[in-house]
mmCIF file of C-alpha atoms and ligand atoms in Angstrom:
data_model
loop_
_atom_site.group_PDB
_atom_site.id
_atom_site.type_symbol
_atom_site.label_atom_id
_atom_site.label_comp_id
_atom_site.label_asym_id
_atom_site.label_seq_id
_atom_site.Cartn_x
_atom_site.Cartn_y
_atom_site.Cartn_z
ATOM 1 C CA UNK A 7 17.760 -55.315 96.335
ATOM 2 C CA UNK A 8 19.883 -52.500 98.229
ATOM 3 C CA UNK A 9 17.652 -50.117 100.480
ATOM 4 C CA UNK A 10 15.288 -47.863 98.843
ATOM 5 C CA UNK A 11 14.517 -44.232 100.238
ATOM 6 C CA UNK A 12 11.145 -43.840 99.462
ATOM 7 C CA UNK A 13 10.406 -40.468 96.663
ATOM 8 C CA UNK A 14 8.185 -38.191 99.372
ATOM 9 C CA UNK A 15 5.749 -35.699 98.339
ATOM 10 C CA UNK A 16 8.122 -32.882 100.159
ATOM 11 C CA UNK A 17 7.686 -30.632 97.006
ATOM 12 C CA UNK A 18 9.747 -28.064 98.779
ATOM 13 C CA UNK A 19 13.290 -30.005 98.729
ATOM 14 C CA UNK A 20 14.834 -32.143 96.085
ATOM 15 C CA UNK A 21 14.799 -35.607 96.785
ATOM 16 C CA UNK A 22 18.007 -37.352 97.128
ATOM 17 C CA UNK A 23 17.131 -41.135 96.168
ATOM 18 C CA UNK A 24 20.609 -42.172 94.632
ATOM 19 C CA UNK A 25 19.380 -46.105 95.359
ATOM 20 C CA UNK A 26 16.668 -46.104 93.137
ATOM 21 C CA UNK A 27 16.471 -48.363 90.580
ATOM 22 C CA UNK A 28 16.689 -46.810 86.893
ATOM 23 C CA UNK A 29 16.750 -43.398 88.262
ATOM 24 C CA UNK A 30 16.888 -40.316 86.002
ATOM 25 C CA UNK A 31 17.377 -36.768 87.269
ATOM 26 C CA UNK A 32 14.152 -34.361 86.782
ATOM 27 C CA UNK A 33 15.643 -31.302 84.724
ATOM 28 C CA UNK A 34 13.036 -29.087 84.121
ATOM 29 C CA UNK A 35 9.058 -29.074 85.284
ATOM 30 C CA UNK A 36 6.253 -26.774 83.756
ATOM 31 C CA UNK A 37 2.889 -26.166 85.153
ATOM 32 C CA UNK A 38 0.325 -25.807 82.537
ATOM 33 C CA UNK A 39 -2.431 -25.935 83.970
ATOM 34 C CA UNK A 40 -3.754 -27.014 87.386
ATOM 35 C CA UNK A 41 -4.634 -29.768 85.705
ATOM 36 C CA UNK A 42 -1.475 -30.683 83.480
ATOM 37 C CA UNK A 43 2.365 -30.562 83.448
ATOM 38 C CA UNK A 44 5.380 -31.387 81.754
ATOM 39 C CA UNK A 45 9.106 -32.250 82.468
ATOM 40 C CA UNK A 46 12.206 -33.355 80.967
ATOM 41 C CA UNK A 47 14.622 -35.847 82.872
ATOM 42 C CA UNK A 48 18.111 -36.834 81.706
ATOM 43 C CA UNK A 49 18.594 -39.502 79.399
ATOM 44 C CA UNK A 50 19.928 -42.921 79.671
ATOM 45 C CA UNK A 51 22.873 -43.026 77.743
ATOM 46 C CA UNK A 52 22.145 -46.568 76.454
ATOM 47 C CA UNK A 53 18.528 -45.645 75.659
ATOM 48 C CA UNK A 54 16.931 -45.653 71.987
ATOM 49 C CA UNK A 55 13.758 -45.050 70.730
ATOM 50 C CA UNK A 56 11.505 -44.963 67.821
ATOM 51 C CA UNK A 57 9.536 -41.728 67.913
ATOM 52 C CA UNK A 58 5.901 -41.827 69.379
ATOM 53 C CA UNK A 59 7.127 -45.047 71.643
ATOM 54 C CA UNK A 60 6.819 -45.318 75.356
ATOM 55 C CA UNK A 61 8.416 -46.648 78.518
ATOM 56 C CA UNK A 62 7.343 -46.764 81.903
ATOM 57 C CA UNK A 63 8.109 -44.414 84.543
ATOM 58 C CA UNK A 64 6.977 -43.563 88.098
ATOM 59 C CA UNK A 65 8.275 -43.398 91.870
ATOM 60 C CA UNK A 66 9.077 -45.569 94.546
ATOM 61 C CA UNK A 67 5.787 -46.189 96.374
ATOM 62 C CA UNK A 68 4.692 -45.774 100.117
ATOM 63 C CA UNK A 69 5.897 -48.840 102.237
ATOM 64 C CA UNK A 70 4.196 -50.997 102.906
ATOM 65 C CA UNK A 71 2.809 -51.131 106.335
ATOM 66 C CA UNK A 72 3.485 -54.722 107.354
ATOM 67 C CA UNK A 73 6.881 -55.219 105.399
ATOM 68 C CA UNK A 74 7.808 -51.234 105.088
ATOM 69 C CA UNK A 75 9.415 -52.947 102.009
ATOM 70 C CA UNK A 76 8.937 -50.281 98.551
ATOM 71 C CA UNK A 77 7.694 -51.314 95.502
ATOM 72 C CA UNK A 78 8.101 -49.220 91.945
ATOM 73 C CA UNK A 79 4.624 -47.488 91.230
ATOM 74 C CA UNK A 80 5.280 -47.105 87.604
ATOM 75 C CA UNK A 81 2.736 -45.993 84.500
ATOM 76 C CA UNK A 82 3.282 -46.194 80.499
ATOM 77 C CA UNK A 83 4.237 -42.667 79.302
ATOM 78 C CA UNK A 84 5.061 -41.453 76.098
ATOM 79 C CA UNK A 85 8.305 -40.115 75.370
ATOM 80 C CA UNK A 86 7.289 -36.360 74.394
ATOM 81 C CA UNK A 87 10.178 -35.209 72.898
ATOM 82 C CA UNK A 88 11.979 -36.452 69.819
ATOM 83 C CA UNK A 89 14.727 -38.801 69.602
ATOM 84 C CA UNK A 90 17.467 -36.784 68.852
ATOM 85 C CA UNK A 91 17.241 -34.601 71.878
ATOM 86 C CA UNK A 92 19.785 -35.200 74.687
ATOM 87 C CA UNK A 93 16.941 -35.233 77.592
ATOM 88 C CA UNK A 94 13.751 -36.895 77.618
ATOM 89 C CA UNK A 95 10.330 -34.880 77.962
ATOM 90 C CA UNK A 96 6.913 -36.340 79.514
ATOM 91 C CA UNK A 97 3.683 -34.350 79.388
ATOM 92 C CA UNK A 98 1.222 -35.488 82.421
ATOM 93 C CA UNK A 99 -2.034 -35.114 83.882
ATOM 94 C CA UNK A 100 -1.955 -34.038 87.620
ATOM 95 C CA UNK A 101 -5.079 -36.439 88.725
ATOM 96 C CA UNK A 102 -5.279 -35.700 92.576
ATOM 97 C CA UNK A 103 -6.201 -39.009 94.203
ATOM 98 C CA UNK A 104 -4.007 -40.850 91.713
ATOM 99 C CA UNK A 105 -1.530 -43.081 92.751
ATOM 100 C CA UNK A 106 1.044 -41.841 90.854
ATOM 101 C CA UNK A 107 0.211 -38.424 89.302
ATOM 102 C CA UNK A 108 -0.841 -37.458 92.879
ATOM 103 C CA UNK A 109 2.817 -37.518 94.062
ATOM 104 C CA UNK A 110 4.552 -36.971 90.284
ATOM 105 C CA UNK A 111 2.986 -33.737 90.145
ATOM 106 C CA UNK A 112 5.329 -32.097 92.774
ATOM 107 C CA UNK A 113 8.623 -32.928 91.543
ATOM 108 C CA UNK A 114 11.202 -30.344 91.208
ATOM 109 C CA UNK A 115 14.381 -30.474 89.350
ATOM 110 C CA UNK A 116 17.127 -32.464 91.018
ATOM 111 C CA UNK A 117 14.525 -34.818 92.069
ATOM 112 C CA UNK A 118 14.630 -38.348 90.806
ATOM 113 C CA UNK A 119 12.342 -40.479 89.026
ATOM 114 C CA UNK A 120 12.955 -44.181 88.106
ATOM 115 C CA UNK A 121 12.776 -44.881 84.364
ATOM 116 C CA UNK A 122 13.143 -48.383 82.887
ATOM 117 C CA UNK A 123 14.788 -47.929 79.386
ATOM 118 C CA UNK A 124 12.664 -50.434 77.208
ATOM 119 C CA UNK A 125 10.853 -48.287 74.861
ATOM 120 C CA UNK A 126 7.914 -49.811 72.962
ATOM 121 C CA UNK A 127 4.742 -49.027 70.985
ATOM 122 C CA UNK A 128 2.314 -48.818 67.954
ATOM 123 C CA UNK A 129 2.324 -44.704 67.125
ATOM 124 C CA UNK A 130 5.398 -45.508 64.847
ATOM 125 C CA UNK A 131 6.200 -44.842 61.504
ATOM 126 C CA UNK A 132 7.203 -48.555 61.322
ATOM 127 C CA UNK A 133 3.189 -49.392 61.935
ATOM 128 C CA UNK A 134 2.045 -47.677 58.669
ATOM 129 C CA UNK A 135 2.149 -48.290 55.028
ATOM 130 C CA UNK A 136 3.350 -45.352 52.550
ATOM 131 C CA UNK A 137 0.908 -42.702 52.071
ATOM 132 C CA UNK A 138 0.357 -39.160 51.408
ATOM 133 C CA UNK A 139 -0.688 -37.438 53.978
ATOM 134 C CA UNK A 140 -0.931 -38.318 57.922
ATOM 135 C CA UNK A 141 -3.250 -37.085 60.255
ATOM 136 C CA UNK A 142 -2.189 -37.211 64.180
ATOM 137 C CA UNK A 143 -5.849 -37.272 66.319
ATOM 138 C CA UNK A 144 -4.908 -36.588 69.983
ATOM 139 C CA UNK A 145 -6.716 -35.859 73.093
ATOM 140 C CA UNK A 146 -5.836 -34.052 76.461
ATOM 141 C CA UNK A 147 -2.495 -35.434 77.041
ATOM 142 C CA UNK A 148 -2.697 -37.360 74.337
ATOM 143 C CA UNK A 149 -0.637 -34.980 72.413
ATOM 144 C CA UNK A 150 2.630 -36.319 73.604
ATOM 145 C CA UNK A 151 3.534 -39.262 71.136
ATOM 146 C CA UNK A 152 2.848 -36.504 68.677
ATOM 147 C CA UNK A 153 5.111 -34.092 69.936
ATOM 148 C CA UNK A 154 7.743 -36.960 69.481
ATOM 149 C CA UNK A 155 6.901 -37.379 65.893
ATOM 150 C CA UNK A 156 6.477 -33.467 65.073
ATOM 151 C CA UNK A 157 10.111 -33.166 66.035
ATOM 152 C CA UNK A 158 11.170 -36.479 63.778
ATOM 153 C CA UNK A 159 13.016 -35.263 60.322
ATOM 154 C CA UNK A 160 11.241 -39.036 59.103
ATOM 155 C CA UNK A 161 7.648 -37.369 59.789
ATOM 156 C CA UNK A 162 7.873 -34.969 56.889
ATOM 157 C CA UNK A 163 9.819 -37.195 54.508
ATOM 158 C CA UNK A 164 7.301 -39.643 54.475
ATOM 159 C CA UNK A 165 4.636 -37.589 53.807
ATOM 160 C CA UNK A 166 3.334 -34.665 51.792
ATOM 161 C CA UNK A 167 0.823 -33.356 54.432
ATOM 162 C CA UNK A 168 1.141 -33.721 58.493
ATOM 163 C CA UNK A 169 -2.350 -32.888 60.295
ATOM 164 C CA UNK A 170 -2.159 -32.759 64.157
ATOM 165 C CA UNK A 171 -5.590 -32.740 65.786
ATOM 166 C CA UNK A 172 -5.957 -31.664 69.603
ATOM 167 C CA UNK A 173 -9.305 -31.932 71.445
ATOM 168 C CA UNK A 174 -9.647 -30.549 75.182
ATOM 169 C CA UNK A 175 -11.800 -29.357 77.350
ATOM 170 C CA UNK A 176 -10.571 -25.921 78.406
ATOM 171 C CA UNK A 177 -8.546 -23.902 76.121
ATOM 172 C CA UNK A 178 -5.743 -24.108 78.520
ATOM 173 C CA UNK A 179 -5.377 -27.310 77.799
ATOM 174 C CA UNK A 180 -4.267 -26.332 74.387
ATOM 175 C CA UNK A 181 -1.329 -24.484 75.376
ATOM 176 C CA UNK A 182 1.364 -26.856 75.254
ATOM 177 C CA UNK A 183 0.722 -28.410 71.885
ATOM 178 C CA UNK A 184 -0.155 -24.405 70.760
ATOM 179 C CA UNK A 185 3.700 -23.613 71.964
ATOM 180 C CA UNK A 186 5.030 -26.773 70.509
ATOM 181 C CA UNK A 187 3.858 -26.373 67.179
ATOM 182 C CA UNK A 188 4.771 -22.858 67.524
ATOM 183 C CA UNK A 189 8.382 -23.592 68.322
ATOM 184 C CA UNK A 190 8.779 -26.011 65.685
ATOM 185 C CA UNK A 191 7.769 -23.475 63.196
ATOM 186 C CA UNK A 192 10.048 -20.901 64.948
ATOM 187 C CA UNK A 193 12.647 -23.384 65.774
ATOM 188 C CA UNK A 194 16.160 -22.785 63.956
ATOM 189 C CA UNK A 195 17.755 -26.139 64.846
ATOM 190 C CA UNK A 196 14.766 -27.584 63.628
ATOM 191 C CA UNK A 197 14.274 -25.483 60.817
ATOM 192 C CA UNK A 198 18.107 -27.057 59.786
ATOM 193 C CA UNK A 199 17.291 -30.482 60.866
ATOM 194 C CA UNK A 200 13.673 -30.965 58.801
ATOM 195 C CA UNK A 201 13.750 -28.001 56.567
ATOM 196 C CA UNK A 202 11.703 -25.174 56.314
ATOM 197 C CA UNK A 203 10.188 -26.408 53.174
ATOM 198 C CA UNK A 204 9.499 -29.437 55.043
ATOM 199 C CA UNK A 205 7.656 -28.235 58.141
ATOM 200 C CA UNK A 206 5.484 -25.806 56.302
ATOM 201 C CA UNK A 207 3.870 -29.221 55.498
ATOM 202 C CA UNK A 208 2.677 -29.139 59.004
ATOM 203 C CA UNK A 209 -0.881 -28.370 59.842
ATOM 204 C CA UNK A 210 -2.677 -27.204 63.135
ATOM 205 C CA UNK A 211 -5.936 -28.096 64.113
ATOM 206 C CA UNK A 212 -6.831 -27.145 67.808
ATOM 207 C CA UNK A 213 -10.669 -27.896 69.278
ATOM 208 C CA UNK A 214 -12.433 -27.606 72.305
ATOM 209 C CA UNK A 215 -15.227 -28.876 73.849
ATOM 210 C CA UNK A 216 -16.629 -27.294 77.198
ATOM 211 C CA UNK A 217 -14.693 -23.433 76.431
ATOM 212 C CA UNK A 218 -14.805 -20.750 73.467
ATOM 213 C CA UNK A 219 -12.106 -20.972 71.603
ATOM 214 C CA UNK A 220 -11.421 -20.262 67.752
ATOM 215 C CA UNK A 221 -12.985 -23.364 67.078
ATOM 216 C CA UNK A 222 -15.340 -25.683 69.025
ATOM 217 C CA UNK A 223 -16.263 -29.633 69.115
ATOM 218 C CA UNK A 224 -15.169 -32.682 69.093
ATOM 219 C CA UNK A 225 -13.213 -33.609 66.319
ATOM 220 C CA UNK A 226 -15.166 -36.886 65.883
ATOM 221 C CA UNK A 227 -18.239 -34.746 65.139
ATOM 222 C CA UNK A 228 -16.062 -32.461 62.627
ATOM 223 C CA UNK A 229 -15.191 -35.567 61.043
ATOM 224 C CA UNK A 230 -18.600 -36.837 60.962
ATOM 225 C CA UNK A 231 -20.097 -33.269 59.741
ATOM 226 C CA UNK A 232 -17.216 -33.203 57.222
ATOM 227 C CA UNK A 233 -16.287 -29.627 58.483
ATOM 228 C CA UNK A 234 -12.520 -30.618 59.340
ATOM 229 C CA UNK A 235 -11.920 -31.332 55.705
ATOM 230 C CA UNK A 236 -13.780 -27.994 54.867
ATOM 231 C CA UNK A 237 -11.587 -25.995 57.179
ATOM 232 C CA UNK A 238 -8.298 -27.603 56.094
ATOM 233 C CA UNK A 239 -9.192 -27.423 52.511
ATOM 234 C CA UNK A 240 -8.207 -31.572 51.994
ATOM 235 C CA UNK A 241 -10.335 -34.061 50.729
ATOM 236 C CA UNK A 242 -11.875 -36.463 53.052
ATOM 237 C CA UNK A 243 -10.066 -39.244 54.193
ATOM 238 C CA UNK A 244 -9.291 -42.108 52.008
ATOM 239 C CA UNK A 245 -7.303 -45.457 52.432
ATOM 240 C CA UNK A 246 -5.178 -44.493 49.331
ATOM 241 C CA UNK A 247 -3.958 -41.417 50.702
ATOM 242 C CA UNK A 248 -4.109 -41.195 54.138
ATOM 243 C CA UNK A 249 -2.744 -42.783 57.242
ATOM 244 C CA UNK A 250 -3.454 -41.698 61.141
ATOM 245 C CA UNK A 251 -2.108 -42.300 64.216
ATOM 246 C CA UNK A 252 -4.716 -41.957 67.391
ATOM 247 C CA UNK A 253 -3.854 -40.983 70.899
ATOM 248 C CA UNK A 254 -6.420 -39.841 73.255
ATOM 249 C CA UNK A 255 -8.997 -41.351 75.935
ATOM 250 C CA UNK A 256 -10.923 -44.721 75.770
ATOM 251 C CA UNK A 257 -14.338 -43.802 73.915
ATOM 252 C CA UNK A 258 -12.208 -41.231 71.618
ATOM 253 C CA UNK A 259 -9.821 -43.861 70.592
ATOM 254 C CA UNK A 260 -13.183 -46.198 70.427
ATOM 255 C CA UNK A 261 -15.208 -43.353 67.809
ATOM 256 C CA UNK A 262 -12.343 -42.590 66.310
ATOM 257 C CA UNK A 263 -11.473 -45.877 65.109
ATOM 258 C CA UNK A 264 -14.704 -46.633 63.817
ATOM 259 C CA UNK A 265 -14.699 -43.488 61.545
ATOM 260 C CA UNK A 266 -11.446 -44.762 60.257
ATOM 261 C CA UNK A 267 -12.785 -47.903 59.453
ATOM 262 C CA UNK A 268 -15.500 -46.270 57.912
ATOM 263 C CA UNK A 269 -13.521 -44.470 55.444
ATOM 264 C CA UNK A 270 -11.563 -47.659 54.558
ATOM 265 C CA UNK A 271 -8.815 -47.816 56.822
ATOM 266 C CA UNK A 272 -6.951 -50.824 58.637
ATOM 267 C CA UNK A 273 -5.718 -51.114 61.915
ATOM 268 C CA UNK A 274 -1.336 -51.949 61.671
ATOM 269 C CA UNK A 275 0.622 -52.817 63.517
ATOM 270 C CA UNK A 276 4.607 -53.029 63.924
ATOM 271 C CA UNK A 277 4.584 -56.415 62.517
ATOM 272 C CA UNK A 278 1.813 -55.755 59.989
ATOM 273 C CA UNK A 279 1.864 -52.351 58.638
ATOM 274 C CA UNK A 280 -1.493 -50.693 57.371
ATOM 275 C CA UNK A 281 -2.903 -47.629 57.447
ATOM 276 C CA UNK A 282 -3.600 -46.257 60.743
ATOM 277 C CA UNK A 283 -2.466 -47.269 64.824
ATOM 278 C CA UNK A 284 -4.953 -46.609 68.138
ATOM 279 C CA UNK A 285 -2.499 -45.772 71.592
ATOM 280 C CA UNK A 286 -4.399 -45.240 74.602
ATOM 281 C CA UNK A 287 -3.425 -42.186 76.351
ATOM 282 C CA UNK A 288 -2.422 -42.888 79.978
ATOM 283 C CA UNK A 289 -4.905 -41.778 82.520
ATOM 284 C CA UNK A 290 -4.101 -42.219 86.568
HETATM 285 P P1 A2P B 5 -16.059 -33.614 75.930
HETATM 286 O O1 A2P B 5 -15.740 -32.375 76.736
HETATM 287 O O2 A2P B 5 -17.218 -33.416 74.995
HETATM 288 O O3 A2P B 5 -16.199 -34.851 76.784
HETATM 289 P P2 A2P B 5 -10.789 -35.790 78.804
HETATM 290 O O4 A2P B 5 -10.163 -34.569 79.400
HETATM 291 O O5 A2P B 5 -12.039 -36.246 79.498
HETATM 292 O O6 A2P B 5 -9.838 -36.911 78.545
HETATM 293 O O7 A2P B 5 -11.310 -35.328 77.359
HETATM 294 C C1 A2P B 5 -10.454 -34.715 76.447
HETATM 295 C C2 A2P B 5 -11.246 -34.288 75.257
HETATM 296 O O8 A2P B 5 -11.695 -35.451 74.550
HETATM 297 C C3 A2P B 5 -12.485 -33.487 75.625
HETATM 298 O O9 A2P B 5 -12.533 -32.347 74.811
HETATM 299 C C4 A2P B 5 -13.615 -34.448 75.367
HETATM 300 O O10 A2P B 5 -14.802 -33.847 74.930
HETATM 301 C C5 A2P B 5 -13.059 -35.266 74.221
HETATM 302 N N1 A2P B 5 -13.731 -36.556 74.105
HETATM 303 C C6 A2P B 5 -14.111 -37.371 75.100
HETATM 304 N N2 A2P B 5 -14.711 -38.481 74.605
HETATM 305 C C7 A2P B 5 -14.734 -38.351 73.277
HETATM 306 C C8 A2P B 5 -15.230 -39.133 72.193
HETATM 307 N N3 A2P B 5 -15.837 -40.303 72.403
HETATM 308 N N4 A2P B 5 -15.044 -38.678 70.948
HETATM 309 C C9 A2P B 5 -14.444 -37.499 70.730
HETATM 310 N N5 A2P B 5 -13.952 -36.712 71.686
HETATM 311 C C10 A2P B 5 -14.097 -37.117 72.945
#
């Protein structure tokens, strides 16, 4: 391996690290909250993906202090933005002891971050059988496969209805997906690409849990109290109809899952398509 100059937490200066392995140039970072940010990095030029897939990214780690030798500290994210777009967007949680997030959460444009091009996943349209309508259930960052998929022309051809879900804490939190779905409505390029006809299929359904906002809960409990289907004006989900794809934390995945089940559904997968697909959302 050629020498490595370690990615620093100097948030101040760009960091010069032309020697890292798979590096990508940071474009463009927002702050959404103290707790959350986005950016967008250039694209390999090889690099393909399926919508809602994810690689792994991350920064060269500290040295070691008996070697000094650098090792890639690198997580699974999901691609955020769609596949057609010429740059690649990531939305992260800023965790402030985490090994990664800790340091990822103060780069700057020009920096560099190293990005092996080998996208996989389940949240793909490839994972599910035909159906009607699709629900998208997503949690904190969770969002982010779904922000792929919002922006994918294939989303709205496959199906009559698309229901995005977002559960957070704070209503903060909400922002980015709020401004997403916003500028897909408002979007002209996408308007051309998908059709207006097509994205007025698209349906909004933003929660939280610990702050006031327009409407409250989990959306596991709106499920359960059948509210969610009240408030949409759709019938509750059946395994006929309806397909999901679920992004979020560990125990929301877990619930989630089982209410699926409940209502008929099967777990697919990319070899064995069926009617709904569980991603964990990545958590430093
Ligand atoms: P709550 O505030 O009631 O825990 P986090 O930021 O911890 O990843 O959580 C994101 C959102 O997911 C929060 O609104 C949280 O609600 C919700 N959540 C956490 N666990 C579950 C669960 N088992 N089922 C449904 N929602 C959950």
């Amino acid at each position: 391996m050629t020498e490595q100059k370690p990615v620093t937490q100097a948030a101040a200066k760009p960091v010069k690290t032309m020697a890292l392995p798979d590096a990508q140039t940071v474009t463009e970072v927002t702050h959404w909250t103290d707790r959350l940010f986005s950016f967008r990095v250039t694209r390999p030029q090889s690099l393909r993906f399926r919508s809602g897939e994810f690689v792994m990214i991350g920064l060269m780690g500290e040295p070691d202090p008996k070697t000094g030798k650098q090792k890639p500290l690198l997580r699974a994210y999901s691609i955020a933005s769609p596949s057609w777009d010429e740059e690649l967007e990531f939305y992260s949680i800023k965790v402030q002891d985490g090994p990664l997030t800790s340091r990822l959460q103060h780069i700057q444009p020009g920096d560099e971050i190293i990005l092996r091009p080998k996208p996989v996943g389940t949240l793909v349209h490839d994972a599910l059988l035909p159906g009607k309508r699709i629900w998208f259930f997503a949690t904190g960052t969770g969002i982010a496969p779904f922000a792929s998929l919002l922006r994918d022309p294939q989303t709205y051809e496959d199906y009559d209805e698309v229901i995005i879900t977002h559960t957070c804490r704070e209503a903060g939190e909400l922002t980015y997906g709020a401004e997403l779905i916003q500028s897909i409505k408002d979007d002209e390029l996408l308007n051309e690409l998908i059709g207006a006809e097509n994205l007025a299929k698209l349906r909004y359904y933003p929660t939280t849990t610990r702050e006031e906002s327009a409407k409250m809960g989990r959306i596991t409990d709106l499920m359960r109290s059948g509210e969610v289907f009240e408030d949409l004006g759709v019938e509750p989900i059946h395994p006929e109809t309806d397909r999901a794809m679920v992004c979020g934390n560990l125990a929301f995945n877990l619930e989630i899952k089982e209410l699926l089940e409940g209502y008929g559904l099967e777990e697919g997968a990319n070899s064995d398509p069926k009617q709904y697909v569980v991603e964990k959302a990545f958590l430093d």
